[in-house]
Structure formats: structure tokens, C-alpha cells
Short mmCIF file of C-alpha atoms and ligand atoms in Angstrom, two decimals:
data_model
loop_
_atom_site.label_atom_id
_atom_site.label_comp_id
_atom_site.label_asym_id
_atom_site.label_seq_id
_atom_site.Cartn_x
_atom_site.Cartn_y
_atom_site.Cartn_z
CA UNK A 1 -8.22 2.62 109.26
CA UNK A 2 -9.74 2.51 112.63
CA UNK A 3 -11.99 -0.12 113.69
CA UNK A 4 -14.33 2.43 115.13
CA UNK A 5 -15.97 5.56 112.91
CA UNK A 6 -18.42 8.57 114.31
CA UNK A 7 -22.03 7.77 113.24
CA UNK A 8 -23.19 11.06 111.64
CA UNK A 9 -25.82 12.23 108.97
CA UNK A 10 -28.01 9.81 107.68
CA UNK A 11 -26.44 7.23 110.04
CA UNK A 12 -27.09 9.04 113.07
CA UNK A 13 -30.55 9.97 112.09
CA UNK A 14 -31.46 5.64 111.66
CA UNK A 15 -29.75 4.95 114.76
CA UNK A 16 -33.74 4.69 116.44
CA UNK A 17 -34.49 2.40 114.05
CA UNK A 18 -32.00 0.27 114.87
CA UNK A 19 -32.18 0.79 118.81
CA UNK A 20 -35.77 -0.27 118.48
CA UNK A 21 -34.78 -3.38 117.02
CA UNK A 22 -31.58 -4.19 118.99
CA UNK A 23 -34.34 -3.32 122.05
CA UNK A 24 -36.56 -6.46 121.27
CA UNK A 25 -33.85 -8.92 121.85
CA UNK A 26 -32.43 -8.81 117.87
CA UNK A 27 -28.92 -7.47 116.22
CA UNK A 28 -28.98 -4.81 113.88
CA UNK A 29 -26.15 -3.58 112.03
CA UNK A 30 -25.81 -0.75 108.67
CA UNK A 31 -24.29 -2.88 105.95
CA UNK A 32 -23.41 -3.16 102.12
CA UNK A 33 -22.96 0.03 99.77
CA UNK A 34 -24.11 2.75 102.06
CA UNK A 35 -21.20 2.13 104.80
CA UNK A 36 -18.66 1.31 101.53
CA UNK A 37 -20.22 5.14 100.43
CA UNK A 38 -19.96 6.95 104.16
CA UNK A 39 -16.42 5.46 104.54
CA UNK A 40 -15.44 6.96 101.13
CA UNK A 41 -17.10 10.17 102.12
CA UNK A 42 -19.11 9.55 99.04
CA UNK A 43 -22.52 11.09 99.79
CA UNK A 44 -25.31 8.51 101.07
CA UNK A 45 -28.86 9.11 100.43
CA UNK A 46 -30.20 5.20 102.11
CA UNK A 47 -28.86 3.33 104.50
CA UNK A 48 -28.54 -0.44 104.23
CA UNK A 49 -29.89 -2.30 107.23
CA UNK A 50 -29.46 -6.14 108.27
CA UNK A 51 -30.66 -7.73 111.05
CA UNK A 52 -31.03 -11.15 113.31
CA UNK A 53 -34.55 -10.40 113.14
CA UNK A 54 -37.02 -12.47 111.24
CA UNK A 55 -39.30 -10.55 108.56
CA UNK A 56 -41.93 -11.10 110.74
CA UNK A 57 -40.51 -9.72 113.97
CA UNK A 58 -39.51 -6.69 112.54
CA UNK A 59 -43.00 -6.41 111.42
CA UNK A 60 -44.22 -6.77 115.03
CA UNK A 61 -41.74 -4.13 116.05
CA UNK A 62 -42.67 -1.23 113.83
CA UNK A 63 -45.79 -0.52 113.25
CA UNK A 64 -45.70 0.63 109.71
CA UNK A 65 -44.45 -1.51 107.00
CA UNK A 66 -44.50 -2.70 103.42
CA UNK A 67 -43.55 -6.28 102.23
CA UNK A 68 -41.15 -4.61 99.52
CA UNK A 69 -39.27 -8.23 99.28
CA UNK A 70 -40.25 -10.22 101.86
CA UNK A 71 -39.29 -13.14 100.19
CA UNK A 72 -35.75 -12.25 100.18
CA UNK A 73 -36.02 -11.11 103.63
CA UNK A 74 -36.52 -7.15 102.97
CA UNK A 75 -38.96 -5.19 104.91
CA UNK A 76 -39.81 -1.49 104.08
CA UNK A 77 -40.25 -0.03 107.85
CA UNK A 78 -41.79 3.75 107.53
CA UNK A 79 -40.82 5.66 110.38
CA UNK A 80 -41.11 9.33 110.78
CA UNK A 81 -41.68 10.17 107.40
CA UNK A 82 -38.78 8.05 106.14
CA UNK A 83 -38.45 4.56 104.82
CA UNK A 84 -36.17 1.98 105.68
CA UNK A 85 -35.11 -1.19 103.87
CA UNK A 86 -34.31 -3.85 106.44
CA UNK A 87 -33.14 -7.06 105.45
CA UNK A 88 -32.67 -10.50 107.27
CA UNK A 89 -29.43 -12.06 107.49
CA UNK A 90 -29.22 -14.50 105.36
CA UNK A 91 -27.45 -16.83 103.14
CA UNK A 92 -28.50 -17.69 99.43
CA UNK A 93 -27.37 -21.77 99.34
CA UNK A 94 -29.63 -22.99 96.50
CA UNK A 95 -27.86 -21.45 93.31
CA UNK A 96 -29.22 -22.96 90.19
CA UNK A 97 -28.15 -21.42 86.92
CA UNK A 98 -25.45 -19.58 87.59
CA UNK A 99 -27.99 -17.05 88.60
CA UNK A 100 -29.25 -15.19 91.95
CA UNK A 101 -30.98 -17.91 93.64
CA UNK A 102 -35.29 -17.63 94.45
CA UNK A 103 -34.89 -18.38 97.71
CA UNK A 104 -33.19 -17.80 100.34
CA UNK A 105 -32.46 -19.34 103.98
CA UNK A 106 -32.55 -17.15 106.80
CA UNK A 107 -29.83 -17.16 109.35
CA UNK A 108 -29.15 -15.29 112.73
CA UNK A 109 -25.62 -14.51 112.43
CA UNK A 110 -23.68 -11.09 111.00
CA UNK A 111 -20.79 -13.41 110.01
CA UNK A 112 -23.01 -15.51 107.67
CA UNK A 113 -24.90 -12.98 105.95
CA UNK A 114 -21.63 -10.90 105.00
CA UNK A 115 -20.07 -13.67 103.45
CA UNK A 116 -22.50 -13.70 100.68
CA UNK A 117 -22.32 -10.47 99.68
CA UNK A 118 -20.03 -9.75 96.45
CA UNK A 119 -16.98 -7.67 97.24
CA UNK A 120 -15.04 -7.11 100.57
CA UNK A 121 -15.86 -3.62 100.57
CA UNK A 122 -19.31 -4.76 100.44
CA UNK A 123 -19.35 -6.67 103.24
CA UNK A 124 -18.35 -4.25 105.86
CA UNK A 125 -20.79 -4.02 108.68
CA UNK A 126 -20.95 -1.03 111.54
CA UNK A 127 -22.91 -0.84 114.55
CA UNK A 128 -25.27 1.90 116.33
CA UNK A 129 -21.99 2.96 118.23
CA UNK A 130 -19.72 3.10 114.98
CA UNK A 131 -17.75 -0.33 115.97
CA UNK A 132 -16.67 -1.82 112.39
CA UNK A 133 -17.28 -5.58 112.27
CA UNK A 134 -15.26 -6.57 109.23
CA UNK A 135 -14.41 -10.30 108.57
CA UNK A 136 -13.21 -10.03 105.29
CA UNK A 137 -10.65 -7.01 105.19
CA UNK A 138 -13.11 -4.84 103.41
CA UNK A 139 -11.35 -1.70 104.51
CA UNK A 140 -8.09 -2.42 103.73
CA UNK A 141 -9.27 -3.22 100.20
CA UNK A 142 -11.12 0.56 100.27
CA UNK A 143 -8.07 1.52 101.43
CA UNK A 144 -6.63 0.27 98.48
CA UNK A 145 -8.87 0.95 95.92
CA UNK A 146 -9.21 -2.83 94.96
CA UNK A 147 -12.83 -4.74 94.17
CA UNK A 148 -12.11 -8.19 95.93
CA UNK A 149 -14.42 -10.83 96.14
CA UNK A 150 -15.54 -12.18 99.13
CA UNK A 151 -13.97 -15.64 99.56
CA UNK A 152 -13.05 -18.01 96.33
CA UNK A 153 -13.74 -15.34 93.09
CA UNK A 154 -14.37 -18.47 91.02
CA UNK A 155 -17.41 -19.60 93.38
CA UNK A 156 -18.48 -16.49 94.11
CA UNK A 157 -19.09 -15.37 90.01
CA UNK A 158 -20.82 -19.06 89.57
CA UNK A 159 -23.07 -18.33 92.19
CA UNK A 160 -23.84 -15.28 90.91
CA UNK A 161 -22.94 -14.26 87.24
CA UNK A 162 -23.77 -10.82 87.41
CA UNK A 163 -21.19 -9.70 90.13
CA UNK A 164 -18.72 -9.83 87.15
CA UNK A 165 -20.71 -6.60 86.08
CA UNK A 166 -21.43 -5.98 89.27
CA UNK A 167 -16.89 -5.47 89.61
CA UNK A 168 -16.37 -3.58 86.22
CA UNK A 169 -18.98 -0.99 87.04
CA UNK A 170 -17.51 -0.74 90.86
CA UNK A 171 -14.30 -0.30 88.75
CA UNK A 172 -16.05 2.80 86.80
CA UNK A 173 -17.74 4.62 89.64
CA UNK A 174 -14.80 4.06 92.50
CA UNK A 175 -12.34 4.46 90.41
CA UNK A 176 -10.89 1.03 92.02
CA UNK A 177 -8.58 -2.03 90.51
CA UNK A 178 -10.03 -5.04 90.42
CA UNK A 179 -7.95 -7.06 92.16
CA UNK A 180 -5.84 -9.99 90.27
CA UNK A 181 -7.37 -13.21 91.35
CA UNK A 182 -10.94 -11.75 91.35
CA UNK A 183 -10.08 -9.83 87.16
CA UNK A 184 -8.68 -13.50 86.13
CA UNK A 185 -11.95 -15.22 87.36
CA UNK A 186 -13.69 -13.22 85.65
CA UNK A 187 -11.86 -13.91 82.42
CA UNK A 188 -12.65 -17.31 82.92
CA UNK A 189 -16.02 -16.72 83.31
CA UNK A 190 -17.07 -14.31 81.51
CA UNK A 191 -19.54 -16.62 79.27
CA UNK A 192 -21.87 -17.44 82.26
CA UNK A 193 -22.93 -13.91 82.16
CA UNK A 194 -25.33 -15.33 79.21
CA UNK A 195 -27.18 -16.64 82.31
CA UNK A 196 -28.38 -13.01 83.73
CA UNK A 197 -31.07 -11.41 82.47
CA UNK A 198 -30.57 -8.53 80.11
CA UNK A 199 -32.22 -6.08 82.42
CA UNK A 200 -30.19 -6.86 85.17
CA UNK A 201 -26.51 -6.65 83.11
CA UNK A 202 -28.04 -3.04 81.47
CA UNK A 203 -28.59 -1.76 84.64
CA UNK A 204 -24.95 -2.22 85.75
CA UNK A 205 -23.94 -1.25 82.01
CA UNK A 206 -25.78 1.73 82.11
CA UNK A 207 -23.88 2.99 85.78
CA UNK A 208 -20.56 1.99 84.38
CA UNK A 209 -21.34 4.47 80.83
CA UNK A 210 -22.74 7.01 83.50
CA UNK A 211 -19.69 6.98 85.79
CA UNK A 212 -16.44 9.36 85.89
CA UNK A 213 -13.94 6.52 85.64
CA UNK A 214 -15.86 4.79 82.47
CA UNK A 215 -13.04 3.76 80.66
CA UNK A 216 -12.08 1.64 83.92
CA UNK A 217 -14.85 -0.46 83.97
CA UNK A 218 -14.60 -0.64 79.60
CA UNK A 219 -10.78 -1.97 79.86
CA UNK A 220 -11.83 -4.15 82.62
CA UNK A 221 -14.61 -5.07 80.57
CA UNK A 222 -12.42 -5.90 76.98
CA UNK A 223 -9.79 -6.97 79.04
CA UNK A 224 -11.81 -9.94 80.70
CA UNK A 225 -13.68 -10.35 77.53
CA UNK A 226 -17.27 -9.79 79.24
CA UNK A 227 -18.49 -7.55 76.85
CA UNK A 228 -18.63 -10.34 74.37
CA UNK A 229 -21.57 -11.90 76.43
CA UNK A 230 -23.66 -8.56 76.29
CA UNK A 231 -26.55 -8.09 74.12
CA UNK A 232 -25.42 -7.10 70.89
CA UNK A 233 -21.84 -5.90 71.86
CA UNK A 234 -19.70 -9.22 70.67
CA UNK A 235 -18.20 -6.90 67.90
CA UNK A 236 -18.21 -3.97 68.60
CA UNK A 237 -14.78 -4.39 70.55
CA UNK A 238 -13.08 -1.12 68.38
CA UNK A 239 -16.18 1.01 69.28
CA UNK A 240 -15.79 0.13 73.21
CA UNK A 241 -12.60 1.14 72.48
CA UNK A 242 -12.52 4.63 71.23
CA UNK A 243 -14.96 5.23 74.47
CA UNK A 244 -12.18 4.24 76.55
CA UNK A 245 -10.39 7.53 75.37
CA UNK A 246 -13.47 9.90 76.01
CA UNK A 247 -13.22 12.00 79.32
CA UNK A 248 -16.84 13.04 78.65
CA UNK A 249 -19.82 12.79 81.84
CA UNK A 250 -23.15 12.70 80.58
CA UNK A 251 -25.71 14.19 82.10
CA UNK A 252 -28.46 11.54 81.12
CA UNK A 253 -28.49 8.11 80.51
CA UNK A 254 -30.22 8.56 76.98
CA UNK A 255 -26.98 10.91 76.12
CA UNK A 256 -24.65 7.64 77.09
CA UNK A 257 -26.51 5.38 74.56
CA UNK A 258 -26.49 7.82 72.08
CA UNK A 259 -23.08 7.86 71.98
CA UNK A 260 -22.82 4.52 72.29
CA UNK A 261 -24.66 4.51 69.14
CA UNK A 262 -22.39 6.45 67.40
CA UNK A 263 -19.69 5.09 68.42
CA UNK A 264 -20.27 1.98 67.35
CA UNK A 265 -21.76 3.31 63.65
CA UNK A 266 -18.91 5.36 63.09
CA UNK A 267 -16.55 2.08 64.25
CA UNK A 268 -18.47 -0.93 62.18
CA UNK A 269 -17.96 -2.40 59.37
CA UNK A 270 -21.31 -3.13 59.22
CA UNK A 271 -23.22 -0.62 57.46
CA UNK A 272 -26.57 -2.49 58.81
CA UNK A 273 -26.24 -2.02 62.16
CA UNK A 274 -29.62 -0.83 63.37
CA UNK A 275 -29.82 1.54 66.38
CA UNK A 276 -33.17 0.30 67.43
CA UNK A 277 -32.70 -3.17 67.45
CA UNK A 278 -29.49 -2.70 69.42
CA UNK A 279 -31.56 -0.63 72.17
CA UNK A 280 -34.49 -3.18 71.79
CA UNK A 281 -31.50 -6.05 72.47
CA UNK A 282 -30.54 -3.82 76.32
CA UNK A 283 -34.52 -3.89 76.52
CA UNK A 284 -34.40 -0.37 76.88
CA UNK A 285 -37.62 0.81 78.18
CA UNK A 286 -39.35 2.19 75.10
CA UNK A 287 -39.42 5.73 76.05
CA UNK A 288 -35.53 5.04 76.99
CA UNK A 289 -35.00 4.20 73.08
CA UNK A 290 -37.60 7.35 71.41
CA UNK A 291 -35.26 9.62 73.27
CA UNK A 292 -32.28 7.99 72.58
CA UNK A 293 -32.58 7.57 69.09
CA UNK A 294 -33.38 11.43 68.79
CA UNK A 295 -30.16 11.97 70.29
CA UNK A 296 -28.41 9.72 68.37
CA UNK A 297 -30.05 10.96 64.93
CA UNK A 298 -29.92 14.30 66.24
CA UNK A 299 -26.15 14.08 66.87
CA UNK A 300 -25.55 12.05 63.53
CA UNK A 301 -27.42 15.63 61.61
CA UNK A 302 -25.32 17.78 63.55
CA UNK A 303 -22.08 16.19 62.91
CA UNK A 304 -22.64 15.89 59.30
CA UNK A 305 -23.73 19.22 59.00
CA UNK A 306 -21.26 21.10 61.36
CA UNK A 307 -24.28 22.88 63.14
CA UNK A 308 -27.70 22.19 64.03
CA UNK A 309 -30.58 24.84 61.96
CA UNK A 310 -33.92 25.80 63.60
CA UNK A 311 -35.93 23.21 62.13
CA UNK A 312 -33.53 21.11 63.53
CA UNK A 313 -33.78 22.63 67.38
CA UNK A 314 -37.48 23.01 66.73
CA UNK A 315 -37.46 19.65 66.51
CA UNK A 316 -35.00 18.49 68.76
CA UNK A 317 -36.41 20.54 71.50
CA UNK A 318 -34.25 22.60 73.84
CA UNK A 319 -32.98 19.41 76.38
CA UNK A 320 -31.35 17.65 73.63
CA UNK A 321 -30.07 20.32 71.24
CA UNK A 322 -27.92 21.18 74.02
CA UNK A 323 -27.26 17.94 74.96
CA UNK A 324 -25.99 16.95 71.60
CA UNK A 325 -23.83 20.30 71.48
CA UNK A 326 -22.20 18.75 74.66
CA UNK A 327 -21.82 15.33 72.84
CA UNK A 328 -20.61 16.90 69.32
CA UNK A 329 -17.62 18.68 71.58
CA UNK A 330 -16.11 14.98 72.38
CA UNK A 331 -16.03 14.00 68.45
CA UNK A 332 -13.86 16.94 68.31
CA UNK A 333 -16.15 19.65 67.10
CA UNK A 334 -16.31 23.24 68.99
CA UNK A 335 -19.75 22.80 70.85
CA UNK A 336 -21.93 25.38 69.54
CA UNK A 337 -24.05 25.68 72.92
CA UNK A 338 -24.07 29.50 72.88
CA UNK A 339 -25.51 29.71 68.88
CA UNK A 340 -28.32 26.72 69.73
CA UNK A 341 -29.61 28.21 72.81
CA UNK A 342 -30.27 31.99 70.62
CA UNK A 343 -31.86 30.15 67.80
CA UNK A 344 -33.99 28.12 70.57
CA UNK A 345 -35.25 31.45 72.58
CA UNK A 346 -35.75 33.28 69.05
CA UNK A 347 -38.38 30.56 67.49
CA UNK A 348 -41.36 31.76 67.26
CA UNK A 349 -43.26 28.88 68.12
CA UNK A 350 -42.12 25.73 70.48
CA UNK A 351 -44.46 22.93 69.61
CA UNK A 352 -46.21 21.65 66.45
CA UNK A 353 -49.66 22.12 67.93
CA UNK A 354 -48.69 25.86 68.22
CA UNK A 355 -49.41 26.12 64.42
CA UNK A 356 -52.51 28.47 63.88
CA UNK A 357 -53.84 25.83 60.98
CA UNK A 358 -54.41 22.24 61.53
CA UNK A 359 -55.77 19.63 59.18
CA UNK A 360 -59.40 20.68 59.92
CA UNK A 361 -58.90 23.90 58.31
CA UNK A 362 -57.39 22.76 55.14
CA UNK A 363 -59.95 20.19 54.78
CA UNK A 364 -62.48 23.39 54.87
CA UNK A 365 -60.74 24.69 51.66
CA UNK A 366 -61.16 21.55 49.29
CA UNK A 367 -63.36 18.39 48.66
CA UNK A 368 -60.32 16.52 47.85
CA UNK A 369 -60.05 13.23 50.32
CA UNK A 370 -57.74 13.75 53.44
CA UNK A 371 -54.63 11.94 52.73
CA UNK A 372 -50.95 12.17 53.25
CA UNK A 373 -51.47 16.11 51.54
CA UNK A 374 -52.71 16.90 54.26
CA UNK A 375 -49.65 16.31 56.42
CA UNK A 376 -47.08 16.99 54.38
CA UNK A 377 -49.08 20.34 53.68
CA UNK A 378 -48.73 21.31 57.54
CA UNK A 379 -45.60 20.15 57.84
CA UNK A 380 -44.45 22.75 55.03
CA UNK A 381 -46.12 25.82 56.57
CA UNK A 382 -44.91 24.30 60.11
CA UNK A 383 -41.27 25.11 58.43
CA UNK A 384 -42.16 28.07 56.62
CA UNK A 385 -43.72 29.78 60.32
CA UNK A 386 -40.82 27.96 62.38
CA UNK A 387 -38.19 29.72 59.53
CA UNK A 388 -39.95 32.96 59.93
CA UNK A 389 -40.82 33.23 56.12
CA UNK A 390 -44.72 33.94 57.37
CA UNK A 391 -46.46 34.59 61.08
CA UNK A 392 -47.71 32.17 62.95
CA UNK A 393 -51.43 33.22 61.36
CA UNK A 394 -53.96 31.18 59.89
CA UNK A 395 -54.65 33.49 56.87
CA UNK A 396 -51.20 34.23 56.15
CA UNK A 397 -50.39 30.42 55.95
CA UNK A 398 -53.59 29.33 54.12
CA UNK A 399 -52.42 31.79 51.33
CA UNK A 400 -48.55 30.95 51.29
CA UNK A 401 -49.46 27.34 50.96
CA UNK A 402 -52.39 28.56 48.16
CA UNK A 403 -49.52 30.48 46.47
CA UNK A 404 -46.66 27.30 47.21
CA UNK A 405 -49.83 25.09 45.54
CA UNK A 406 -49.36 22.85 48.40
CA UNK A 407 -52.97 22.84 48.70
CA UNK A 408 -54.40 20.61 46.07
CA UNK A 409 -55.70 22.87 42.83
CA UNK A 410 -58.60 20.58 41.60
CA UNK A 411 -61.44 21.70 39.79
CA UNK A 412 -63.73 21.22 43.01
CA UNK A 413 -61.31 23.35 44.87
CA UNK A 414 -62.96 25.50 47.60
CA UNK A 415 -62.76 29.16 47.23
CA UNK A 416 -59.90 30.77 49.79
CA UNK A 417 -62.22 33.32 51.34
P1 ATP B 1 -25.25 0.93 94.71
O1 ATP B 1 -24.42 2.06 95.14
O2 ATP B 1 -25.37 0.85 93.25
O3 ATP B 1 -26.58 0.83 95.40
P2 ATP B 1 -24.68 -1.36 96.29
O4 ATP B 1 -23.42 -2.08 96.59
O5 ATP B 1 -25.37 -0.69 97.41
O6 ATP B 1 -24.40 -0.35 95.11
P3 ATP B 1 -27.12 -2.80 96.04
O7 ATP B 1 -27.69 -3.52 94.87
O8 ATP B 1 -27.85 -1.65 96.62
O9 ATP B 1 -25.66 -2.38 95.61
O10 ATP B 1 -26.87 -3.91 97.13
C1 ATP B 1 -26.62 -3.64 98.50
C2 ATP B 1 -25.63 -4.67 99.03
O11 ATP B 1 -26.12 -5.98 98.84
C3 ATP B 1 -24.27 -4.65 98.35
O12 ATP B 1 -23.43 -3.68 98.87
C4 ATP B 1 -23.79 -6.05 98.62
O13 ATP B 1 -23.34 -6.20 99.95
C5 ATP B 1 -25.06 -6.86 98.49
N1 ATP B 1 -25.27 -7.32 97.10
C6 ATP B 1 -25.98 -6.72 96.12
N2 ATP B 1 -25.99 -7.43 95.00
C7 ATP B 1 -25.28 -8.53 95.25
C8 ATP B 1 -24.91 -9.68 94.50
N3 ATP B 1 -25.32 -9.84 93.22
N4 ATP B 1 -24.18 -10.63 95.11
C9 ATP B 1 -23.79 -10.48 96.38
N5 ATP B 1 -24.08 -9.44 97.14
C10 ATP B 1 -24.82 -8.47 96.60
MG1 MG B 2 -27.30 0.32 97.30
#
């Protein structure tokens, strides 16, 4: 590759920013995973932008800003209705832990800053004319396809645990090897991952399920035995396995777990493994895990059943029906996308509160307490309307429950009328 590349799109639009700055006296250079993107042609939504300049001088320069993470040297610079993350050079020298350090030492040279970064192709900088500055080979390696660390692998994952997860989910996305030296050091240190925080490893998780070349970053992953120091996934080696084999993309990250979920059900030996837990182990957020585990017990109906029935779909709503469908087509099942998307537009009613009777009503018709009857009443004419046995009408379901006794027959019953 050439040492020099045409600044277009996003690039050429922050080139002001980075004149402004280069104008007060400081260097400013696009960096880290948006050049890695633009030199892939991979599409680039932010630019990555390092500097000389203190925190404090680039607040001087613009006038507009927001300490996003000014105490890792990241300034958010708002400039003609964009925003711009610019970060200080800087080197992170206190490591304690085996984790990202909590501070970090500010320096004034390119050189330094790019040699903490993670990967080679990471640590590619470009100027405002498109000149590459690239100290550690990073394009050869994109050349390549190969995730290299930056410098000794070995000191690089002890600084910084996470860029082991950091390398299998580059592995997923890019569809890149992991280069020798740098998959071997990861081997050996797989067990300091224990260090990260869960969040942290799930997010990288979560883009390596998500990406086109998942099964890359899963044998990297079983390979250098890292998945034994993820929440929950010690065992669950076969179930990692038989995802290695799926070609399937998912179209949301809730649709990933989910089959995560089944995977690893239909794989253990276990018959106590318990979905929520496992999700409250990634700390999932807890919406994250409601729709997840509606998926997942959504998927589990429709597999056992070989099709999903209105109450079902009702249920399910429209999103996931047809997300499962999608799912149900990798556990080699025809996906019955067509068949759930009539029985969705035919219901004739979409939500529970669309009922014409709630609990108010009964209550009108009896003395008796409300209690649990009362529920499991509405959730029987809820069926009966959403099966099309009655309409959606409050007469016509007060008298189908009356004539299902679902309403309770005491002595002190209510007349009807
Ligand atoms: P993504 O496409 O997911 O944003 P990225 O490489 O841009 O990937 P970011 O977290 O946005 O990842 O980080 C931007 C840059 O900061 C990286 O390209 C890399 O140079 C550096 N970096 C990020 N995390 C680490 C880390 N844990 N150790 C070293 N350098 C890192
Ligand atoms: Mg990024």
C-alpha cells in the first residue's frame, strides 16, 4: 500500500477541525478504528482524532465543547452541527490489575500515543493531507488480514486483559487471523481476563455473536481457551461449538442471545441451566434479558411445536415472531415467515388492553373478592376474542365467559343484565 491515501467523505469533511488545531501551534492526526475502517473501505460513521494538544487547549480553540472524558484526555468539540471526539496523545504507564489503567499521562508525541494502542492496524495514523504515519506496519498487517499486537503480545494483554477480546471479536467482524505470536499469548493468558469487568468483555462478546465471520472469533475463542474465563460459559464448550457451524446474521442483539440460549440448552447436560441467570451473569441490561428470554422461549415453543399459533404471535408480537421464524430456519426447520406474518395481519386485536372487558367490568357482575379469577377470567376471553371464537365486544364476552362459568356462580352472583 501507498504511504499516502485521498482524504474523502467523512475525512475530508473534519479536515477544519483539524486545520484549526494544527493552526494554534498543535499536531493533529485521524487515528485508531476509523482509518483501520476507511482503509478497508468499510463504511465510517466517526472519525478518531488525536492530538499534541492538551485537553485544555483544545478547549480554548473551539468554542463549543463537552468534557465527555477529560480524564482520559477526550474532548467532545461540536462544530457545525457535528461532534468530534478528540483525544490527547497519551500513554497509559500505571497498569494495576491487569486492567485499563485510571489514569493516564499525557504526552506530545504521535509515536508514543500509537504504541499503546492494541493492534497494528489500530495504530495507523493519517494526516490532513492523507500522509500515513505508520510505525508499527499496521498496513501490511491489513494487508494481510492479521490482528497483531502492537509490540510484545505478552505485555501488551497484561496491560490490558480485555484486548484478548478485543482480537477474537476483530477476528469476527474483519474476517482477519490472529496472528501466531499474538493467538499463543493469548492462550497463555487467557485467565487474566477474570480481571475485566463483565460489561466490558459482553460488549466485545456481543460484536463478535453480531458479526459475519462469528465462528472466527468462537474458534479463536475455544482455541485460546478464553471463553472459559467468561461469565457462565466455562462449559458450555460443545454449545460454542455447534455456533461455529451456523452461517446465520442476526438482525438484533436479543436474537444472538437467544440463540445462544438455545444452543447451549439443547447442548448441556445440565437440565438446570437457567436462561436468566446466565443473562443476569453478561449483566444484560434488564430490558436486554425480557426480550431475550421471549425470544428464546418463543423459539423453544416454536421448535417443539413445528409452528407458532395466534396466541402465540399475539403474544410474541410481530418483531419477534418473525425473528424467531428467521432463527427456527438455522435449527433446520423451513422458516414459516410467510404463514406468521398472515396470522399476524389477520388478528383481530394487537394488544391485551384492546380487550373490550377489563377487570372492572367483571367485578360489576359479582360480590365475590377480586382475586386471581379475575385474571385468569380475562385471560380466557383474551384467547377466545384473539382465536376468533367471539368479537372483540363486551356483551358477547361477558356471556361466553357466563356460559364457560369462568365467572364465579355464587349465590350472591350479580345478575348479567
Ligand atoms: P470499533 O469499530 O468497535 O469502534 P475501534 O478499534 O475503533 O473499534 P474503539 O474502542 O472505538 O475501538 O477505540 C478506538 C481506538 O482506541 C482503537 O482503534 C485503538 O487504537 C484504541 N484502543 C481502544 N481500546 C483499546 C485497548 N483496550 N487497548 C489499546 N488500545 C485501545
Ligand atoms: Mg471506534
Amino acid at each position: 500500500m501507498e504511504n499516502k491515501i485521498v482524504i474523502d467523505g467523512i475525512f475530508k469533511e473534519s479536515v477544519p477541525i483539524l486545520t484549526k488545531i494544527i493552526d494554534a501551534g498543535f499536531e493533529a492526526y485521524f487515528v485508531g478504528g476509523s482509518v483501520r475502517d476507511y482503509l478497508l473501505n468499510h463504511e465510517v460513521n466517526d472519525v478518531d482524532i488525536a492530538t499534541s494538544a492538551l485537553p485544555y487547549e483544545i478547549k480554548k480553540i473551539f468554542s463549543r465543547t463537552v468534557d465527555v472524558g477529560i480524564e482520559h484526555g477526550t474532548v467532545l468539540v461540536l462544530y457545525n452541527n457535528e461532534s468530534y471526539e478528540i483525544t490527547t496523545f497519551r500513554t497509559e504507564s500505571t497498569y494495576k490489575d491487569f486492567r485499563r489503567p485510571d489514569s493516564v499521562t499525557f504526552v506530545r508525541s504521535l509515536r508514543e500515543d500509537l504504541r499503546r494502542r492494541d493492534f497494528t492496524m489500530n495504530a495507523i495514523a493519517v494526516d490532513t493531507n492523507g500522509y500515513i504515519f505508520d510505525p508499527y506496519q499496521g498496513m501490511k498487517d491489513l494487508k494481510l488480514g492479521v490482528i497483531r499486537a502492537v509490540g510484545n503480545p505478552h505485555e501488551r494483554f497484561q496491560e490490558d486483559a480485555l484486548r484478548m477480546m478485543r482480537a477474537v471479536r476483530f477476528a469476527a467482524q474483519l474476517d482477519f487471523e490472529i496472528e501466531k505470536e499474538t493467538q499463543l499469548s493469548i492462550g497463555e493468558n487467557a485467565a487474566l481476563l477474570e480481571n475485566i469487568a463483565v460489561e466490558r468483555i459482553q460488549i466485545e462478546f456481543e460484536k463478535l455473536l453480531m458479526s459475519s465471520w462469528r465462528s472466527k472469533g468462537l474458534q479463536a475463542m475455544i482455541q485460546s481457551q478464553l471463553f472459559k474465563y467468561c461469565p457462565e460459559l466455562a462449559d458450555k464448550k460443545e454449545a460454542l461449538h455447534s455456533l461455529i457451524s451456523d452461517q446465520i446474521s442476526f438482525e438484533r442483539a436479543e436474537a444472538a442471545w437467544a440463540f445462544l440460549l438455545y444452543k447451549i440448552e439443547t447442548h448441556s447436560l445440565n437440565k438446570n441451566f437457567n436462561p436468566h441467570y446466565f443473562l443476569k451473569k453478561w449483566k444484560l441490561s434488564n430490558k436486554k434479558i425480557q426480550n431475550t428470554l421471549t425470544l428464546y422461549y418463543g423459539l423453544k415453543t416454536r421448535v417443539e411445536n413445528q409452528e407458532l399459533n395466534p396466541w402465540n404471535i399475539f403474544n410474541l408480537g410481530k418483531d419477534a415472531a418473525l425473528g424467531i421464524e428467521s432463527l427456527v430456519s438455522h435449527l433446520d426447520q423451513e422458516s414459516k415467515h410467510d404463514q406468521v406474518k398472515r396470522i399476524y395481519d389477520n388478528l383481530p386485536i394487537y394488544k391485551k388492553e384492546e380487550l373490550a372487558l377489563n377487570g372492572h367490568d367483571l367485578m360489576k357482575k359479582t360480590t365475590k373478592k377480586p382475586g386471581k379469577w379475575i385474571s385468569e377470567a380475562l385471560e380466557s376471553a383474551l384467547k377466545a376474542v384473539v382465536y376468533k371464537e367471539i368479537p372483540n365486544e363486551k356483551e358477547s364476552i361477558l356471556n361466553w365467559l357466563d356460559t364457560e362459568n369462568k365467572i364465579p356462580y355464587v349465590n350472591d352472583r350479580k345478575s348479567l343484565e
